Amino acid sequence: MYQTVYEQLCRLDELYGDLLQLAEQKQPVLQQNRDREALQTMTNREEALVSEAAETERRRIQAVEQIASALGMAPETLDIRRLSETAPEGLGEAILEKGAHLQELLKRLRAQNEMNRQLLEINLSFAAFFMDMVSGQNAGIGSIYGASGNEAEAALQSARILDSEI
């Protein structure tokens, strides 16, 4: 079972490494805010990697639960350090090193994803601002010009509205 845990940790390391690389590639695409197709392709790839990571994590947890059961421990008390202490010689150190590397990788991935989230928010804010500007201009056209397209007609309509309220 320890070998299974180590193999799942190695696979998670690969998957999260791929996710980090993809997140780093996504940053310039978000900064340029032009290539929707590339962004969609990256998002689809991300979803596949996250799904595979979730399945790999599920298998890792099952292996840890089996080890905990064999040791007579509650699975939640068997962290990576305790797991490495109970592992066969040589494998314990490898599990500990892989766990430390994964922790660092996840830290970098979180930071990159936060940067990408902020860029996405900026892009969405700009799109909302642009849409407000466009819709505001369209609304302004109707209030400046009358049905015939003459400015004077619009001014008369405004005056009539004001006159009726006085």
Short mmCIF file of N, CA and C in Angstrom, two decimals:
data_model
loop_
_atom_site.label_atom_id
_atom_site.label_comp_id
_atom_site.label_asym_id
_atom_site.label_seq_id
_atom_site.Cartn_x
_atom_site.Cartn_y
_atom_site.Cartn_z
N MET A 1 0.81 -1.20 0.00
CA MET A 1 0.00 0.00 0.00
C MET A 1 0.86 1.27 0.00
N TYR A 2 2.00 1.24 0.66
CA TYR A 2 2.87 2.41 0.68
C TYR A 2 3.34 2.75 -0.73
N GLN A 3 3.61 1.71 -1.50
CA GLN A 3 4.03 1.92 -2.89
C GLN A 3 2.91 2.60 -3.67
N THR A 4 1.68 2.20 -3.42
CA THR A 4 0.52 2.81 -4.08
C THR A 4 0.42 4.28 -3.72
N VAL A 5 0.59 4.60 -2.44
CA VAL A 5 0.55 6.00 -2.00
C VAL A 5 1.64 6.79 -2.72
N TYR A 6 2.84 6.24 -2.77
CA TYR A 6 3.94 6.93 -3.44
C TYR A 6 3.63 7.14 -4.92
N GLU A 7 3.10 6.13 -5.58
CA GLU A 7 2.76 6.24 -7.00
C GLU A 7 1.70 7.31 -7.23
N GLN A 8 0.71 7.37 -6.35
CA GLN A 8 -0.35 8.38 -6.48
C GLN A 8 0.23 9.78 -6.22
N LEU A 9 1.15 9.90 -5.28
CA LEU A 9 1.80 11.19 -5.04
C LEU A 9 2.61 11.62 -6.27
N CYS A 10 3.29 10.68 -6.89
CA CYS A 10 4.05 10.98 -8.11
C CYS A 10 3.11 11.45 -9.23
N ARG A 11 1.99 10.77 -9.37
CA ARG A 11 1.02 11.15 -10.42
C ARG A 11 0.43 12.53 -10.12
N LEU A 12 0.12 12.78 -8.87
CA LEU A 12 -0.38 14.11 -8.49
C LEU A 12 0.66 15.19 -8.79
N ASP A 13 1.92 14.88 -8.55
CA ASP A 13 3.00 15.81 -8.84
C ASP A 13 3.02 16.15 -10.33
N GLU A 14 2.86 15.15 -11.17
CA GLU A 14 2.82 15.37 -12.63
C GLU A 14 1.61 16.22 -13.01
N LEU A 15 0.45 15.86 -12.48
CA LEU A 15 -0.79 16.57 -12.84
C LEU A 15 -0.75 18.03 -12.40
N TYR A 16 -0.33 18.27 -11.17
CA TYR A 16 -0.26 19.65 -10.69
C TYR A 16 0.84 20.43 -11.40
N GLY A 17 1.90 19.76 -11.80
CA GLY A 17 2.93 20.40 -12.62
C GLY A 17 2.36 20.83 -13.96
N ASP A 18 1.56 19.95 -14.57
CA ASP A 18 0.90 20.30 -15.84
C ASP A 18 -0.07 21.46 -15.65
N LEU A 19 -0.80 21.45 -14.53
CA LEU A 19 -1.74 22.54 -14.25
C LEU A 19 -1.00 23.87 -14.06
N LEU A 20 0.14 23.83 -13.38
CA LEU A 20 0.93 25.04 -13.19
C LEU A 20 1.43 25.57 -14.53
N GLN A 21 1.94 24.68 -15.35
CA GLN A 21 2.43 25.08 -16.67
C GLN A 21 1.30 25.70 -17.49
N LEU A 22 0.13 25.10 -17.45
CA LEU A 22 -1.02 25.62 -18.17
C LEU A 22 -1.45 26.98 -17.63
N ALA A 23 -1.44 27.13 -16.31
CA ALA A 23 -1.80 28.41 -15.69
C ALA A 23 -0.81 29.50 -16.09
N GLU A 24 0.47 29.16 -16.18
CA GLU A 24 1.48 30.12 -16.61
C GLU A 24 1.29 30.50 -18.07
N GLN A 25 0.88 29.55 -18.91
CA GLN A 25 0.62 29.84 -20.33
C GLN A 25 -0.65 30.67 -20.49
N LYS A 26 -1.56 30.53 -19.55
CA LYS A 26 -2.83 31.25 -19.63
C LYS A 26 -2.65 32.74 -19.31
N GLN A 27 -1.69 33.08 -18.49
CA GLN A 27 -1.51 34.47 -18.06
C GLN A 27 -1.37 35.43 -19.24
N PRO A 28 -0.46 35.21 -20.21
CA PRO A 28 -0.36 36.17 -21.31
C PRO A 28 -1.64 36.23 -22.17
N VAL A 29 -2.34 35.12 -22.27
CA VAL A 29 -3.60 35.10 -23.03
C VAL A 29 -4.62 36.00 -22.34
N LEU A 30 -4.67 35.93 -21.01
CA LEU A 30 -5.58 36.79 -20.25
C LEU A 30 -5.14 38.25 -20.31
N GLN A 31 -3.85 38.49 -20.32
CA GLN A 31 -3.35 39.86 -20.39
C GLN A 31 -3.70 40.51 -21.72
N GLN A 32 -3.59 39.74 -22.80
CA GLN A 32 -3.89 40.27 -24.13
C GLN A 32 -5.40 40.37 -24.37
N ASN A 33 -6.15 39.48 -23.73
CA ASN A 33 -7.62 39.49 -23.81
C ASN A 33 -8.11 39.49 -25.26
N ARG A 34 -7.53 38.61 -26.08
CA ARG A 34 -7.91 38.58 -27.49
C ARG A 34 -8.27 37.20 -28.00
N ASP A 35 -7.62 36.17 -27.49
CA ASP A 35 -7.74 34.84 -28.07
C ASP A 35 -8.69 33.96 -27.25
N ARG A 36 -9.98 34.12 -27.50
CA ARG A 36 -10.98 33.36 -26.76
C ARG A 36 -10.86 31.86 -27.02
N GLU A 37 -10.51 31.51 -28.24
CA GLU A 37 -10.39 30.09 -28.60
C GLU A 37 -9.27 29.42 -27.81
N ALA A 38 -8.12 30.08 -27.71
CA ALA A 38 -7.00 29.54 -26.93
C ALA A 38 -7.38 29.42 -25.46
N LEU A 39 -8.08 30.43 -24.96
CA LEU A 39 -8.52 30.40 -23.56
C LEU A 39 -9.49 29.24 -23.31
N GLN A 40 -10.39 29.01 -24.26
CA GLN A 40 -11.34 27.90 -24.12
C GLN A 40 -10.62 26.55 -24.16
N THR A 41 -9.64 26.42 -25.04
CA THR A 41 -8.85 25.19 -25.13
C THR A 41 -8.10 24.94 -23.82
N MET A 42 -7.52 25.99 -23.27
CA MET A 42 -6.79 25.86 -22.00
C MET A 42 -7.74 25.49 -20.87
N THR A 43 -8.90 26.09 -20.85
CA THR A 43 -9.88 25.80 -19.81
C THR A 43 -10.35 24.35 -19.89
N ASN A 44 -10.57 23.86 -21.10
CA ASN A 44 -10.97 22.46 -21.27
C ASN A 44 -9.88 21.52 -20.79
N ARG A 45 -8.63 21.84 -21.11
CA ARG A 45 -7.50 21.02 -20.66
C ARG A 45 -7.39 21.05 -19.14
N GLU A 46 -7.59 22.23 -18.56
CA GLU A 46 -7.56 22.37 -17.10
C GLU A 46 -8.61 21.48 -16.44
N GLU A 47 -9.81 21.50 -16.99
CA GLU A 47 -10.90 20.70 -16.42
C GLU A 47 -10.55 19.21 -16.45
N ALA A 48 -9.95 18.76 -17.55
CA ALA A 48 -9.56 17.35 -17.65
C ALA A 48 -8.48 17.01 -16.62
N LEU A 49 -7.50 17.90 -16.45
CA LEU A 49 -6.43 17.66 -15.48
C LEU A 49 -6.96 17.66 -14.05
N VAL A 50 -7.86 18.59 -13.74
CA VAL A 50 -8.43 18.66 -12.39
C VAL A 50 -9.25 17.41 -12.10
N SER A 51 -9.98 16.95 -13.10
CA SER A 51 -10.78 15.74 -12.93
C SER A 51 -9.87 14.53 -12.67
N GLU A 52 -8.80 14.42 -13.42
CA GLU A 52 -7.86 13.32 -13.21
C GLU A 52 -7.16 13.43 -11.86
N ALA A 53 -6.84 14.64 -11.44
CA ALA A 53 -6.21 14.85 -10.13
C ALA A 53 -7.16 14.44 -9.01
N ALA A 54 -8.43 14.74 -9.17
CA ALA A 54 -9.42 14.35 -8.15
C ALA A 54 -9.52 12.84 -8.04
N GLU A 55 -9.50 12.15 -9.16
CA GLU A 55 -9.55 10.68 -9.15
C GLU A 55 -8.28 10.09 -8.55
N THR A 56 -7.14 10.67 -8.86
CA THR A 56 -5.86 10.22 -8.30
C THR A 56 -5.84 10.44 -6.79
N GLU A 57 -6.34 11.58 -6.36
CA GLU A 57 -6.41 11.88 -4.93
C GLU A 57 -7.32 10.89 -4.21
N ARG A 58 -8.42 10.53 -4.85
CA ARG A 58 -9.34 9.56 -4.26
C ARG A 58 -8.63 8.21 -4.06
N ARG A 59 -7.85 7.78 -5.05
CA ARG A 59 -7.10 6.52 -4.92
C ARG A 59 -6.02 6.62 -3.83
N ARG A 60 -5.39 7.78 -3.73
CA ARG A 60 -4.37 7.98 -2.68
C ARG A 60 -5.01 7.88 -1.31
N ILE A 61 -6.15 8.50 -1.14
CA ILE A 61 -6.86 8.48 0.14
C ILE A 61 -7.27 7.05 0.50
N GLN A 62 -7.73 6.29 -0.47
CA GLN A 62 -8.10 4.89 -0.22
C GLN A 62 -6.90 4.09 0.27
N ALA A 63 -5.75 4.29 -0.35
CA ALA A 63 -4.55 3.58 0.06
C ALA A 63 -4.13 3.99 1.47
N VAL A 64 -4.22 5.27 1.79
CA VAL A 64 -3.89 5.74 3.13
C VAL A 64 -4.86 5.15 4.16
N GLU A 65 -6.13 5.06 3.80
CA GLU A 65 -7.12 4.48 4.71
C GLU A 65 -6.81 3.01 4.99
N GLN A 66 -6.36 2.27 3.98
CA GLN A 66 -5.99 0.87 4.17
C GLN A 66 -4.77 0.75 5.08
N ILE A 67 -3.80 1.62 4.90
CA ILE A 67 -2.61 1.61 5.76
C ILE A 67 -3.01 1.95 7.19
N ALA A 68 -3.84 2.97 7.36
CA ALA A 68 -4.28 3.38 8.70
C ALA A 68 -5.02 2.24 9.38
N SER A 69 -5.85 1.55 8.63
CA SER A 69 -6.60 0.43 9.18
C SER A 69 -5.66 -0.68 9.64
N ALA A 70 -4.65 -0.97 8.84
CA ALA A 70 -3.67 -2.00 9.19
C ALA A 70 -2.87 -1.61 10.43
N LEU A 71 -2.65 -0.32 10.60
CA LEU A 71 -1.89 0.17 11.75
C LEU A 71 -2.78 0.41 12.97
N GLY A 72 -4.09 0.28 12.79
CA GLY A 72 -5.03 0.53 13.88
C GLY A 72 -5.16 2.01 14.21
N MET A 73 -5.02 2.85 13.21
CA MET A 73 -5.10 4.30 13.40
C MET A 73 -6.29 4.86 12.63
N ALA A 74 -6.72 6.03 13.05
CA ALA A 74 -7.74 6.75 12.29
C ALA A 74 -7.05 7.36 11.07
N PRO A 75 -7.65 7.26 9.89
CA PRO A 75 -7.01 7.77 8.67
C PRO A 75 -6.63 9.25 8.75
N GLU A 76 -7.45 10.06 9.43
CA GLU A 76 -7.16 11.50 9.50
C GLU A 76 -5.95 11.81 10.37
N THR A 77 -5.50 10.87 11.19
CA THR A 77 -4.32 11.10 12.02
C THR A 77 -3.03 10.69 11.30
N LEU A 78 -3.18 10.07 10.15
CA LEU A 78 -2.01 9.58 9.41
C LEU A 78 -1.61 10.61 8.36
N ASP A 79 -0.87 11.63 8.79
CA ASP A 79 -0.39 12.64 7.86
C ASP A 79 0.87 12.14 7.14
N ILE A 80 1.40 12.95 6.27
CA ILE A 80 2.54 12.52 5.43
C ILE A 80 3.77 12.19 6.28
N ARG A 81 3.98 12.93 7.36
CA ARG A 81 5.14 12.66 8.23
C ARG A 81 4.99 11.31 8.91
N ARG A 82 3.81 11.07 9.50
CA ARG A 82 3.58 9.79 10.19
C ARG A 82 3.58 8.63 9.20
N LEU A 83 3.05 8.89 8.01
CA LEU A 83 3.04 7.86 6.98
C LEU A 83 4.47 7.48 6.61
N SER A 84 5.34 8.48 6.46
CA SER A 84 6.73 8.21 6.09
C SER A 84 7.47 7.46 7.22
N GLU A 85 7.09 7.74 8.47
CA GLU A 85 7.73 7.06 9.61
C GLU A 85 7.37 5.58 9.68
N THR A 86 6.17 5.24 9.21
CA THR A 86 5.73 3.84 9.28
C THR A 86 6.02 3.06 8.00
N ALA A 87 6.48 3.75 6.97
CA ALA A 87 6.74 3.11 5.67
C ALA A 87 8.02 2.27 5.73
N PRO A 88 8.12 1.30 4.83
CA PRO A 88 9.37 0.51 4.75
C PRO A 88 10.56 1.42 4.45
N GLU A 89 11.71 0.97 4.87
CA GLU A 89 12.93 1.76 4.71
C GLU A 89 13.13 2.15 3.24
N GLY A 90 13.51 3.40 3.02
CA GLY A 90 13.73 3.90 1.68
C GLY A 90 12.48 4.55 1.09
N LEU A 91 11.35 3.91 1.27
CA LEU A 91 10.11 4.44 0.72
C LEU A 91 9.58 5.61 1.56
N GLY A 92 9.81 5.58 2.84
CA GLY A 92 9.36 6.65 3.73
C GLY A 92 9.97 7.99 3.36
N GLU A 93 11.26 7.99 3.11
CA GLU A 93 11.95 9.22 2.73
C GLU A 93 11.44 9.73 1.37
N ALA A 94 11.21 8.81 0.45
CA ALA A 94 10.70 9.19 -0.87
C ALA A 94 9.30 9.81 -0.76
N ILE A 95 8.46 9.23 0.09
CA ILE A 95 7.11 9.76 0.31
C ILE A 95 7.19 11.16 0.91
N LEU A 96 8.07 11.34 1.88
CA LEU A 96 8.23 12.64 2.53
C LEU A 96 8.71 13.70 1.54
N GLU A 97 9.69 13.35 0.72
CA GLU A 97 10.22 14.29 -0.28
C GLU A 97 9.15 14.65 -1.31
N LYS A 98 8.42 13.65 -1.77
CA LYS A 98 7.38 13.90 -2.76
C LYS A 98 6.28 14.78 -2.16
N GLY A 99 5.93 14.55 -0.92
CA GLY A 99 4.94 15.37 -0.25
C GLY A 99 5.38 16.82 -0.13
N ALA A 100 6.65 17.03 0.21
CA ALA A 100 7.18 18.39 0.33
C ALA A 100 7.19 19.09 -1.04
N HIS A 101 7.56 18.34 -2.07
CA HIS A 101 7.56 18.92 -3.42
C HIS A 101 6.14 19.28 -3.85
N LEU A 102 5.21 18.41 -3.57
CA LEU A 102 3.81 18.68 -3.91
C LEU A 102 3.30 19.92 -3.19
N GLN A 103 3.66 20.07 -1.94
CA GLN A 103 3.24 21.23 -1.16
C GLN A 103 3.75 22.52 -1.80
N GLU A 104 5.00 22.53 -2.22
CA GLU A 104 5.58 23.71 -2.87
C GLU A 104 4.91 23.97 -4.22
N LEU A 105 4.67 22.91 -4.96
CA LEU A 105 4.02 23.02 -6.27
C LEU A 105 2.61 23.61 -6.13
N LEU A 106 1.87 23.14 -5.14
CA LEU A 106 0.52 23.65 -4.91
C LEU A 106 0.54 25.12 -4.49
N LYS A 107 1.55 25.51 -3.74
CA LYS A 107 1.69 26.91 -3.33
C LYS A 107 1.89 27.79 -4.57
N ARG A 108 2.75 27.36 -5.48
CA ARG A 108 3.00 28.11 -6.72
C ARG A 108 1.76 28.14 -7.60
N LEU A 109 1.05 27.01 -7.66
CA LEU A 109 -0.17 26.93 -8.47
C LEU A 109 -1.24 27.88 -7.94
N ARG A 110 -1.40 27.92 -6.60
CA ARG A 110 -2.38 28.85 -6.01
C ARG A 110 -2.04 30.30 -6.35
N ALA A 111 -0.76 30.65 -6.26
CA ALA A 111 -0.34 32.03 -6.56
C ALA A 111 -0.61 32.37 -8.03
N GLN A 112 -0.30 31.46 -8.93
CA GLN A 112 -0.53 31.70 -10.36
C GLN A 112 -2.02 31.79 -10.66
N ASN A 113 -2.80 30.91 -10.05
CA ASN A 113 -4.25 30.96 -10.25
C ASN A 113 -4.85 32.25 -9.71
N GLU A 114 -4.31 32.75 -8.62
CA GLU A 114 -4.78 34.03 -8.06
C GLU A 114 -4.48 35.17 -9.05
N MET A 115 -3.30 35.15 -9.63
CA MET A 115 -2.93 36.17 -10.63
C MET A 115 -3.89 36.09 -11.82
N ASN A 116 -4.15 34.88 -12.30
CA ASN A 116 -5.06 34.71 -13.43
C ASN A 116 -6.48 35.13 -13.08
N ARG A 117 -6.90 34.86 -11.85
CA ARG A 117 -8.24 35.28 -11.41
C ARG A 117 -8.35 36.79 -11.44
N GLN A 118 -7.31 37.48 -10.97
CA GLN A 118 -7.33 38.94 -10.97
C GLN A 118 -7.37 39.49 -12.40
N LEU A 119 -6.60 38.88 -13.30
CA LEU A 119 -6.62 39.31 -14.70
C LEU A 119 -8.00 39.09 -15.31
N LEU A 120 -8.60 37.98 -14.99
CA LEU A 120 -9.94 37.69 -15.50
C LEU A 120 -10.95 38.71 -14.97
N GLU A 121 -10.84 39.07 -13.70
CA GLU A 121 -11.74 40.07 -13.13
C GLU A 121 -11.56 41.42 -13.82
N ILE A 122 -10.32 41.78 -14.11
CA ILE A 122 -10.05 43.04 -14.81
C ILE A 122 -10.70 43.00 -16.20
N ASN A 123 -10.53 41.87 -16.90
CA ASN A 123 -11.13 41.74 -18.23
C ASN A 123 -12.65 41.84 -18.16
N LEU A 124 -13.24 41.20 -17.16
CA LEU A 124 -14.70 41.26 -17.02
C LEU A 124 -15.17 42.67 -16.66
N SER A 125 -14.41 43.35 -15.81
CA SER A 125 -14.75 44.73 -15.46
C SER A 125 -14.68 45.63 -16.69
N PHE A 126 -13.65 45.43 -17.49
CA PHE A 126 -13.51 46.22 -18.71
C PHE A 126 -14.66 45.93 -19.67
N ALA A 127 -15.02 44.67 -19.81
CA ALA A 127 -16.14 44.31 -20.70
C ALA A 127 -17.44 44.93 -20.19
N ALA A 128 -17.67 44.91 -18.89
CA ALA A 128 -18.87 45.51 -18.33
C ALA A 128 -18.86 47.02 -18.55
N PHE A 129 -17.71 47.66 -18.34
CA PHE A 129 -17.58 49.09 -18.57
C PHE A 129 -17.87 49.42 -20.02
N PHE A 130 -17.29 48.64 -20.93
CA PHE A 130 -17.49 48.86 -22.36
C PHE A 130 -18.96 48.70 -22.73
N MET A 131 -19.61 47.67 -22.19
CA MET A 131 -21.03 47.45 -22.48
C MET A 131 -21.88 48.59 -21.93
N ASP A 132 -21.53 49.10 -20.76
CA ASP A 132 -22.25 50.24 -20.21
C ASP A 132 -22.09 51.47 -21.09
N MET A 133 -20.87 51.67 -21.58
CA MET A 133 -20.61 52.81 -22.45
C MET A 133 -21.41 52.70 -23.75
N VAL A 134 -21.40 51.52 -24.34
CA VAL A 134 -22.12 51.32 -25.59
C VAL A 134 -23.62 51.48 -25.38
N SER A 135 -24.14 50.89 -24.33
CA SER A 135 -25.58 51.00 -24.07
C SER A 135 -25.95 52.43 -23.68
N GLY A 136 -25.05 53.14 -23.03
CA GLY A 136 -25.29 54.53 -22.67
C GLY A 136 -25.32 55.41 -23.90
N GLN A 137 -24.47 55.14 -24.88
CA GLN A 137 -24.46 55.91 -26.12
C GLN A 137 -25.74 55.68 -26.90
N ASN A 138 -26.21 54.45 -26.94
CA ASN A 138 -27.44 54.15 -27.65
C ASN A 138 -28.62 54.86 -27.00
N ALA A 139 -28.63 54.89 -25.68
CA ALA A 139 -29.70 55.56 -24.97
C ALA A 139 -29.63 57.05 -25.25
N GLY A 140 -28.42 57.59 -25.34
CA GLY A 140 -28.24 59.00 -25.61
C GLY A 140 -28.72 59.39 -27.00
N ILE A 141 -28.58 58.53 -27.97
CA ILE A 141 -29.01 58.83 -29.33
C ILE A 141 -30.51 59.06 -29.36
N GLY A 142 -31.24 58.23 -28.67
CA GLY A 142 -32.69 58.37 -28.64
C GLY A 142 -33.14 59.66 -27.97
N SER A 143 -32.40 60.13 -27.00
CA SER A 143 -32.83 61.32 -26.28
C SER A 143 -32.34 62.60 -26.94
N ILE A 144 -31.33 62.54 -27.81
CA ILE A 144 -30.82 63.74 -28.49
C ILE A 144 -31.63 64.03 -29.74
N TYR A 145 -31.98 62.99 -30.49
CA TYR A 145 -32.64 63.15 -31.77
C TYR A 145 -34.08 62.65 -31.68
N GLY A 146 -34.97 63.32 -32.32
CA GLY A 146 -36.36 62.92 -32.38
C GLY A 146 -36.57 61.84 -33.42
N ALA A 147 -37.80 61.47 -33.65
CA ALA A 147 -38.15 60.42 -34.59
C ALA A 147 -37.70 60.76 -36.01
N SER A 148 -37.73 62.02 -36.38
CA SER A 148 -37.32 62.42 -37.73
C SER A 148 -35.81 62.60 -37.83
N GLY A 149 -35.11 62.57 -36.71
CA GLY A 149 -33.66 62.74 -36.71
C GLY A 149 -33.23 64.16 -36.44
N ASN A 150 -34.16 65.06 -36.21
CA ASN A 150 -33.83 66.46 -35.94
C ASN A 150 -33.65 66.70 -34.45
N GLU A 151 -32.61 67.47 -34.12
CA GLU A 151 -32.36 67.80 -32.71
C GLU A 151 -33.46 68.66 -32.14
N ALA A 152 -33.94 69.54 -32.88
CA ALA A 152 -34.95 70.48 -32.39
C ALA A 152 -36.21 69.75 -31.95
N GLU A 153 -36.54 68.69 -32.66
CA GLU A 153 -37.73 67.92 -32.31
C GLU A 153 -37.58 67.30 -30.93
N ALA A 154 -36.38 66.80 -30.63
CA ALA A 154 -36.13 66.22 -29.32
C ALA A 154 -36.23 67.28 -28.24
N ALA A 155 -35.74 68.47 -28.51
CA ALA A 155 -35.81 69.55 -27.53
C ALA A 155 -37.26 69.93 -27.26
N LEU A 156 -38.08 69.93 -28.31
CA LEU A 156 -39.50 70.24 -28.13
C LEU A 156 -40.19 69.18 -27.29
N GLN A 157 -39.84 67.90 -27.53
CA GLN A 157 -40.43 66.82 -26.74
C GLN A 157 -40.06 66.97 -25.28
N SER A 158 -38.81 67.34 -25.01
CA SER A 158 -38.38 67.53 -23.63
C SER A 158 -39.14 68.68 -23.00
N ALA A 159 -39.31 69.73 -23.77
CA ALA A 159 -40.03 70.90 -23.24
C ALA A 159 -41.47 70.53 -22.93
N ARG A 160 -42.10 69.77 -23.80
CA ARG A 160 -43.48 69.36 -23.58
C ARG A 160 -43.59 68.52 -22.31
N ILE A 161 -42.63 67.64 -22.09
CA ILE A 161 -42.67 66.81 -20.88
C ILE A 161 -42.54 67.70 -19.65
N LEU A 162 -41.63 68.66 -19.72
CA LEU A 162 -41.45 69.57 -18.61
C LEU A 162 -42.69 70.44 -18.40
N ASP A 163 -43.27 70.90 -19.49
CA ASP A 163 -44.45 71.76 -19.39
C ASP A 163 -45.61 71.02 -18.75
N SER A 164 -45.74 69.72 -19.08
CA SER A 164 -46.89 68.98 -18.56
C SER A 164 -46.77 68.74 -17.07
N GLU A 165 -45.57 68.76 -16.55
CA GLU A 165 -45.38 68.50 -15.12
C GLU A 165 -45.50 69.77 -14.30
N ILE A 166 -45.37 70.93 -14.91
CA ILE A 166 -45.45 72.19 -14.16
C ILE A 166 -46.84 72.50 -13.87
#
